Amino acid sequence: MDGTRSWPPNTSPEPRLSIDDFCALVWSRGLERYRDLPWRHTHDPYAIWISEVMLQQTQVTRVDGRWQRWLERFPTTQALAQADPADVLEEWQGLGYNRRALALHTAAGMIVTQYEDFPHQMRDLLALPGIGNATAAGIRAFAFGLPGVYLETNVRTVFLHELFPQEEGVSDRQLVPLVEAACSTDDARGWYYALLDYGAYLKSTVPNPSRRSKSHVRQSRFVGSHRQKRGELVRMLLAAREMGLSTDDVVRGLSSFEQSANRPSVSRDDALALLSELEREGFCHMQNDMWIL
């Protein structure tokens, strides 16, 4: 540390550690808790992008294995862009929101048609579907070593724990200038690994500090939810991708799924509403009176 950096003025509340002391602490704790994860052995922006999207909603232990399998099936941006969307959805099963798989496929097509190399400017990354500020900053830091504001749950946890130990409802607007000021311009990749690993350790050993974030939202119940029905319908369509499903097939299949969990059957109107929703999002369409992916 050069000793010349300081926190941005008018930071409220005032951070209790100097920027140099905070950074030294994070580097030390991060090195102690370093996780040797497979996506940390590459600088390939495509591979890092895939890992970032997978990790948004899925535990690290589950992504380790699925990430490698994805890259075997779709090893490059071009391979993903040229893949059948149904194959992409099939490979994504169990990794969270299916719309993320379609966004990956669409974004891959845009990258191969609009850029000679994988984009690294924030404005270009943010123009791609499914890529927000955190994902774009992660790609820039881990693939290109570029500094930026990579504010995800583990990073947020560290800043809340060390700089806002008592405060509730801390907004990202308060955190962003601190994250930006602390990010090492010399080793953004290593710096964010340290933050991620220290944050993961904190979440496993103290009451999760990220719950004191204003942006913290408890995940709604999945079992029996609209999201679960959507996921089951996508799986049904994938299983019947050669022949497709009639609306009656969908009603019977979803009703059987719900009844197996002692929940009410799905009405035809509800099934049609789900199908129309998926159709609008590009998951399926009607062909010869059959719903197909």
Short mmCIF file of C-alpha atoms in Angstrom, two decimals:
data_model
loop_
_atom_site.label_atom_id
_atom_site.label_comp_id
_atom_site.label_asym_id
_atom_site.label_seq_id
_atom_site.Cartn_x
_atom_site.Cartn_y
_atom_site.Cartn_z
CA MET A 1 0.00 0.00 0.00
CA ASP A 2 1.32 3.48 -0.80
CA GLY A 3 -0.40 5.17 2.15
CA THR A 4 -1.86 7.95 -0.01
CA ARG A 5 -5.34 6.58 -0.61
CA SER A 6 -8.34 7.57 1.46
CA TRP A 7 -12.01 6.77 1.55
CA PRO A 8 -14.27 9.01 -0.54
CA PRO A 9 -15.40 12.14 1.28
CA ASN A 10 -18.89 12.34 2.78
CA THR A 11 -19.07 8.59 3.29
CA SER A 12 -21.79 7.96 5.84
CA PRO A 13 -21.33 6.50 8.35
CA GLU A 14 -17.57 7.08 8.50
CA PRO A 15 -15.72 3.78 7.93
CA ARG A 16 -14.08 2.61 11.14
CA LEU A 17 -10.92 1.37 9.37
CA SER A 18 -8.60 3.38 7.15
CA ILE A 19 -8.56 2.23 3.55
CA ASP A 20 -5.03 0.86 3.94
CA ASP A 21 -5.91 -1.07 7.10
CA PHE A 22 -9.05 -2.43 5.49
CA CYS A 23 -7.21 -3.58 2.37
CA ALA A 24 -4.41 -5.17 4.41
CA LEU A 25 -7.00 -7.05 6.47
CA VAL A 26 -8.87 -8.32 3.42
CA TRP A 27 -5.69 -9.47 1.68
CA SER A 28 -4.60 -11.32 4.83
CA ARG A 29 -7.97 -12.97 5.47
CA GLY A 30 -8.42 -13.78 1.81
CA LEU A 31 -5.07 -15.54 1.58
CA GLU A 32 -5.90 -17.52 4.71
CA ARG A 33 -9.25 -18.63 3.26
CA TYR A 34 -8.29 -18.96 -0.42
CA ARG A 35 -10.43 -21.44 -2.35
CA ASP A 36 -8.74 -23.22 -5.25
CA LEU A 37 -11.70 -23.19 -7.63
CA PRO A 38 -11.42 -24.44 -11.23
CA TRP A 39 -12.54 -21.19 -12.90
CA ARG A 40 -9.66 -19.44 -11.17
CA HIS A 41 -7.22 -21.31 -13.39
CA THR A 42 -8.27 -19.51 -16.57
CA HIS A 43 -8.32 -16.00 -17.99
CA ASP A 44 -10.70 -17.00 -20.80
CA PRO A 45 -13.50 -14.40 -20.63
CA TYR A 46 -16.06 -16.84 -22.03
CA ALA A 47 -15.33 -19.45 -19.37
CA ILE A 48 -15.33 -16.82 -16.62
CA TRP A 49 -18.61 -15.38 -17.90
CA ILE A 50 -20.23 -18.81 -17.67
CA SER A 51 -18.95 -19.30 -14.13
CA GLU A 52 -20.22 -15.89 -13.05
CA VAL A 53 -23.73 -16.56 -14.34
CA MET A 54 -23.83 -20.05 -12.82
CA LEU A 55 -22.69 -18.74 -9.44
CA GLN A 56 -25.45 -16.13 -9.27
CA GLN A 57 -27.95 -18.58 -7.82
CA THR A 58 -26.13 -21.86 -7.27
CA GLN A 59 -23.74 -22.99 -4.56
CA VAL A 60 -20.06 -23.23 -5.44
CA THR A 61 -19.97 -26.97 -4.74
CA ARG A 62 -22.68 -27.57 -7.34
CA VAL A 63 -21.18 -25.28 -9.98
CA ASP A 64 -17.87 -27.16 -9.65
CA GLY A 65 -18.58 -30.01 -12.05
CA ARG A 66 -21.42 -28.41 -13.95
CA TRP A 67 -19.12 -25.62 -15.19
CA GLN A 68 -16.65 -28.15 -16.59
CA ARG A 69 -19.43 -30.15 -18.21
CA TRP A 70 -20.84 -27.01 -19.83
CA LEU A 71 -17.45 -26.14 -21.32
CA GLU A 72 -17.07 -29.66 -22.70
CA ARG A 73 -20.40 -29.30 -24.48
CA PHE A 74 -20.08 -25.61 -25.45
CA PRO A 75 -16.32 -24.89 -25.32
CA THR A 76 -16.38 -21.43 -26.92
CA THR A 77 -18.64 -18.45 -27.40
CA GLN A 78 -19.13 -19.49 -31.03
CA ALA A 79 -20.06 -23.05 -30.03
CA LEU A 80 -22.68 -21.70 -27.64
CA ALA A 81 -24.03 -19.29 -30.24
CA GLN A 82 -24.41 -22.10 -32.79
CA ALA A 83 -26.03 -24.54 -30.35
CA ASP A 84 -29.71 -25.43 -30.42
CA PRO A 85 -31.45 -23.40 -27.67
CA ALA A 86 -33.07 -26.62 -26.42
CA ASP A 87 -29.60 -28.13 -25.90
CA VAL A 88 -28.59 -25.06 -23.93
CA LEU A 89 -31.70 -25.29 -21.76
CA GLU A 90 -31.10 -29.00 -21.25
CA GLU A 91 -27.55 -28.41 -20.01
CA TRP A 92 -28.73 -25.64 -17.70
CA GLN A 93 -31.25 -27.74 -15.78
CA GLY A 94 -30.68 -27.52 -12.04
CA LEU A 95 -28.73 -24.27 -12.23
CA GLY A 96 -31.49 -21.78 -11.49
CA TYR A 97 -33.65 -19.56 -13.64
CA ASN A 98 -34.00 -21.01 -17.15
CA ARG A 99 -34.19 -17.52 -18.66
CA ARG A 100 -30.51 -17.14 -17.82
CA ALA A 101 -29.68 -19.98 -20.20
CA LEU A 102 -31.59 -18.31 -23.03
CA ALA A 103 -29.86 -15.00 -22.22
CA LEU A 104 -26.47 -16.74 -22.45
CA HIS A 105 -27.38 -18.17 -25.83
CA THR A 106 -28.64 -14.85 -27.18
CA ALA A 107 -25.65 -12.93 -25.82
CA ALA A 108 -23.24 -15.43 -27.36
CA GLY A 109 -24.84 -14.83 -30.75
CA MET A 110 -24.44 -11.08 -30.32
CA ILE A 111 -20.79 -11.42 -29.31
CA VAL A 112 -19.77 -13.53 -32.31
CA THR A 113 -21.60 -11.28 -34.78
CA GLN A 114 -20.72 -7.87 -33.31
CA TYR A 115 -17.18 -8.26 -31.92
CA GLU A 116 -13.88 -9.65 -33.13
CA ASP A 117 -12.91 -10.57 -29.57
CA PHE A 118 -14.81 -10.98 -26.33
CA PRO A 119 -15.80 -7.43 -25.25
CA HIS A 120 -14.23 -5.94 -22.13
CA GLN A 121 -15.66 -2.43 -21.97
CA MET A 122 -18.46 -1.98 -19.42
CA ARG A 123 -20.80 -0.38 -21.95
CA ASP A 124 -20.39 -3.31 -24.35
CA LEU A 125 -20.87 -5.95 -21.67
CA LEU A 126 -23.92 -4.22 -20.21
CA ALA A 127 -25.50 -4.13 -23.67
CA LEU A 128 -25.64 -7.94 -23.66
CA PRO A 129 -28.76 -9.68 -22.29
CA GLY A 130 -28.37 -11.16 -18.84
CA ILE A 131 -25.24 -9.18 -17.96
CA GLY A 132 -25.63 -6.63 -15.17
CA ASN A 133 -23.09 -4.48 -13.36
CA ALA A 134 -21.76 -7.22 -11.10
CA THR A 135 -21.36 -9.79 -13.88
CA ALA A 136 -19.69 -7.25 -16.16
CA ALA A 137 -17.31 -6.17 -13.39
CA GLY A 138 -16.52 -9.81 -12.62
CA ILE A 139 -15.64 -10.55 -16.25
CA ARG A 140 -13.45 -7.45 -16.40
CA ALA A 141 -11.65 -8.26 -13.14
CA PHE A 142 -11.16 -12.02 -13.51
CA ALA A 143 -10.55 -12.22 -17.27
CA PHE A 144 -8.82 -8.90 -17.97
CA GLY A 145 -7.50 -7.77 -14.58
CA LEU A 146 -9.41 -4.48 -14.82
CA PRO A 147 -10.58 -2.62 -11.71
CA GLY A 148 -14.21 -1.82 -11.12
CA VAL A 149 -17.15 -2.20 -8.75
CA TYR A 150 -17.79 -5.92 -8.35
CA LEU A 151 -20.54 -5.85 -5.73
CA GLU A 152 -22.03 -9.26 -5.09
CA THR A 153 -23.18 -10.93 -1.88
CA ASN A 154 -19.78 -12.07 -0.51
CA VAL A 155 -18.15 -8.74 -1.32
CA ARG A 156 -21.08 -6.91 0.26
CA THR A 157 -20.71 -9.13 3.34
CA VAL A 158 -17.11 -8.05 3.95
CA PHE A 159 -17.81 -4.34 3.62
CA LEU A 160 -20.82 -4.53 5.92
CA HIS A 161 -19.00 -6.63 8.51
CA GLU A 162 -15.86 -4.51 8.68
CA LEU A 163 -17.07 -0.99 7.92
CA PHE A 164 -20.73 -1.01 9.01
CA PRO A 165 -20.74 -3.46 11.95
CA GLN A 166 -23.84 -2.06 13.68
CA GLU A 167 -25.83 -0.36 10.91
CA GLU A 168 -29.03 -1.74 9.41
CA GLY A 169 -30.39 -1.04 5.95
CA VAL A 170 -27.06 -0.06 4.40
CA SER A 171 -27.66 0.82 0.76
CA ASP A 172 -25.52 -0.13 -2.20
CA ARG A 173 -25.26 3.60 -2.90
CA GLN A 174 -23.22 3.84 0.31
CA LEU A 175 -21.12 0.80 -0.57
CA VAL A 176 -20.31 1.49 -4.22
CA PRO A 177 -17.83 4.37 -3.65
CA LEU A 178 -16.09 2.33 -0.95
CA VAL A 179 -15.81 -0.75 -3.17
CA GLU A 180 -14.48 1.41 -6.00
CA ALA A 181 -11.91 3.13 -3.77
CA ALA A 182 -10.65 -0.14 -2.29
CA CYS A 183 -10.27 -2.06 -5.55
CA SER A 184 -6.63 -2.62 -6.36
CA THR A 185 -5.66 -1.27 -9.76
CA ASP A 186 -2.63 -3.56 -9.77
CA ASP A 187 -4.39 -6.86 -9.09
CA ALA A 188 -8.16 -6.53 -9.33
CA ARG A 189 -8.44 -10.28 -9.93
CA GLY A 190 -6.59 -11.24 -6.75
CA TRP A 191 -8.29 -8.51 -4.73
CA TYR A 192 -11.78 -9.72 -5.53
CA TYR A 193 -10.78 -13.35 -4.91
CA ALA A 194 -9.66 -12.23 -1.44
CA LEU A 195 -12.96 -10.45 -0.84
CA LEU A 196 -15.00 -13.41 -2.09
CA ASP A 197 -13.15 -15.93 0.08
CA TYR A 198 -13.22 -13.81 3.22
CA GLY A 199 -16.90 -13.05 2.62
CA ALA A 200 -17.73 -16.74 2.17
CA TYR A 201 -15.92 -17.49 5.43
CA LEU A 202 -17.82 -14.74 7.29
CA LYS A 203 -21.17 -16.02 6.05
CA SER A 204 -20.36 -19.46 7.43
CA THR A 205 -19.18 -18.26 10.85
CA VAL A 206 -21.20 -15.17 11.85
CA PRO A 207 -24.82 -14.11 11.33
CA ASN A 208 -24.88 -13.21 7.66
CA PRO A 209 -23.94 -9.49 7.50
CA SER A 210 -25.45 -9.14 4.03
CA ARG A 211 -28.89 -9.36 5.65
CA ARG A 212 -28.22 -5.85 6.94
CA SER A 213 -28.03 -4.62 3.37
CA LYS A 214 -30.94 -2.54 2.14
CA SER A 215 -30.91 -4.63 -1.04
CA HIS A 216 -31.22 -7.94 0.82
CA VAL A 217 -34.37 -9.81 -0.22
CA ARG A 218 -35.37 -13.15 1.23
CA GLN A 219 -35.95 -15.72 -1.48
CA SER A 220 -39.62 -16.60 -1.76
CA ARG A 221 -40.71 -20.16 -1.12
CA PHE A 222 -39.96 -22.32 -4.17
CA VAL A 223 -42.00 -25.46 -3.43
CA GLY A 224 -45.45 -25.10 -4.95
CA SER A 225 -44.59 -21.73 -6.44
CA HIS A 226 -45.16 -20.33 -9.90
CA ARG A 227 -41.41 -20.66 -10.47
CA GLN A 228 -41.54 -24.37 -9.70
CA LYS A 229 -44.38 -24.92 -12.15
CA ARG A 230 -42.47 -23.02 -14.84
CA GLY A 231 -39.40 -25.16 -14.24
CA GLU A 232 -41.40 -28.38 -14.39
CA LEU A 233 -43.07 -27.27 -17.63
CA VAL A 234 -39.68 -26.56 -19.22
CA ARG A 235 -38.51 -30.04 -18.18
CA MET A 236 -41.64 -31.56 -19.72
CA LEU A 237 -41.04 -29.72 -22.98
CA LEU A 238 -37.40 -30.81 -23.01
CA ALA A 239 -38.40 -34.44 -22.47
CA ALA A 240 -40.88 -34.21 -25.36
CA ARG A 241 -38.72 -32.09 -27.67
CA GLU A 242 -38.98 -34.55 -30.57
CA MET A 243 -42.79 -34.70 -30.65
CA GLY A 244 -43.93 -31.71 -28.58
CA LEU A 245 -46.84 -31.54 -26.16
CA SER A 246 -50.49 -30.76 -26.67
CA THR A 247 -52.18 -28.40 -24.24
CA ASP A 248 -53.99 -31.41 -22.77
CA ASP A 249 -50.62 -33.12 -22.27
CA VAL A 250 -49.40 -30.07 -20.37
CA VAL A 251 -52.50 -29.98 -18.16
CA ARG A 252 -52.16 -33.69 -17.35
CA GLY A 253 -48.43 -33.50 -16.73
CA LEU A 254 -48.54 -30.45 -14.49
CA SER A 255 -51.56 -31.78 -12.61
CA SER A 256 -49.80 -35.07 -11.98
CA PHE A 257 -46.75 -33.19 -10.72
CA GLU A 258 -48.84 -31.09 -8.35
CA GLN A 259 -50.96 -34.01 -7.14
CA SER A 260 -47.83 -36.02 -6.30
CA ALA A 261 -47.08 -33.29 -3.75
CA ASN A 262 -50.67 -33.21 -2.46
CA ARG A 263 -51.41 -29.91 -4.18
CA PRO A 264 -54.44 -29.09 -6.36
CA SER A 265 -54.51 -29.94 -10.06
CA VAL A 266 -53.63 -27.30 -12.66
CA SER A 267 -56.54 -25.94 -14.65
CA ARG A 268 -56.44 -25.57 -18.41
CA ASP A 269 -56.51 -21.78 -18.07
CA ASP A 270 -53.53 -21.85 -15.70
CA ALA A 271 -51.62 -24.17 -18.05
CA LEU A 272 -52.32 -21.90 -21.01
CA ALA A 273 -51.19 -18.88 -19.00
CA LEU A 274 -47.89 -20.62 -18.21
CA LEU A 275 -47.41 -21.65 -21.84
CA SER A 276 -48.14 -18.13 -23.07
CA GLU A 277 -45.66 -16.71 -20.57
CA LEU A 278 -42.94 -19.09 -21.74
CA GLU A 279 -43.81 -18.39 -25.38
CA ARG A 280 -43.38 -14.63 -24.87
CA GLU A 281 -39.96 -15.25 -23.35
CA GLY A 282 -38.83 -17.42 -26.26
CA PHE A 283 -38.90 -20.82 -24.56
CA CYS A 284 -41.52 -22.49 -26.75
CA HIS A 285 -43.99 -22.00 -29.56
CA MET A 286 -47.02 -23.69 -31.04
CA GLN A 287 -46.55 -25.77 -34.18
CA ASN A 288 -49.25 -28.01 -35.66
CA ASP A 289 -51.26 -27.79 -32.43
CA MET A 290 -48.27 -28.94 -30.40
CA TRP A 291 -46.06 -26.98 -28.03
CA ILE A 292 -42.38 -27.41 -28.85
CA LEU A 293 -39.12 -25.86 -27.73
#
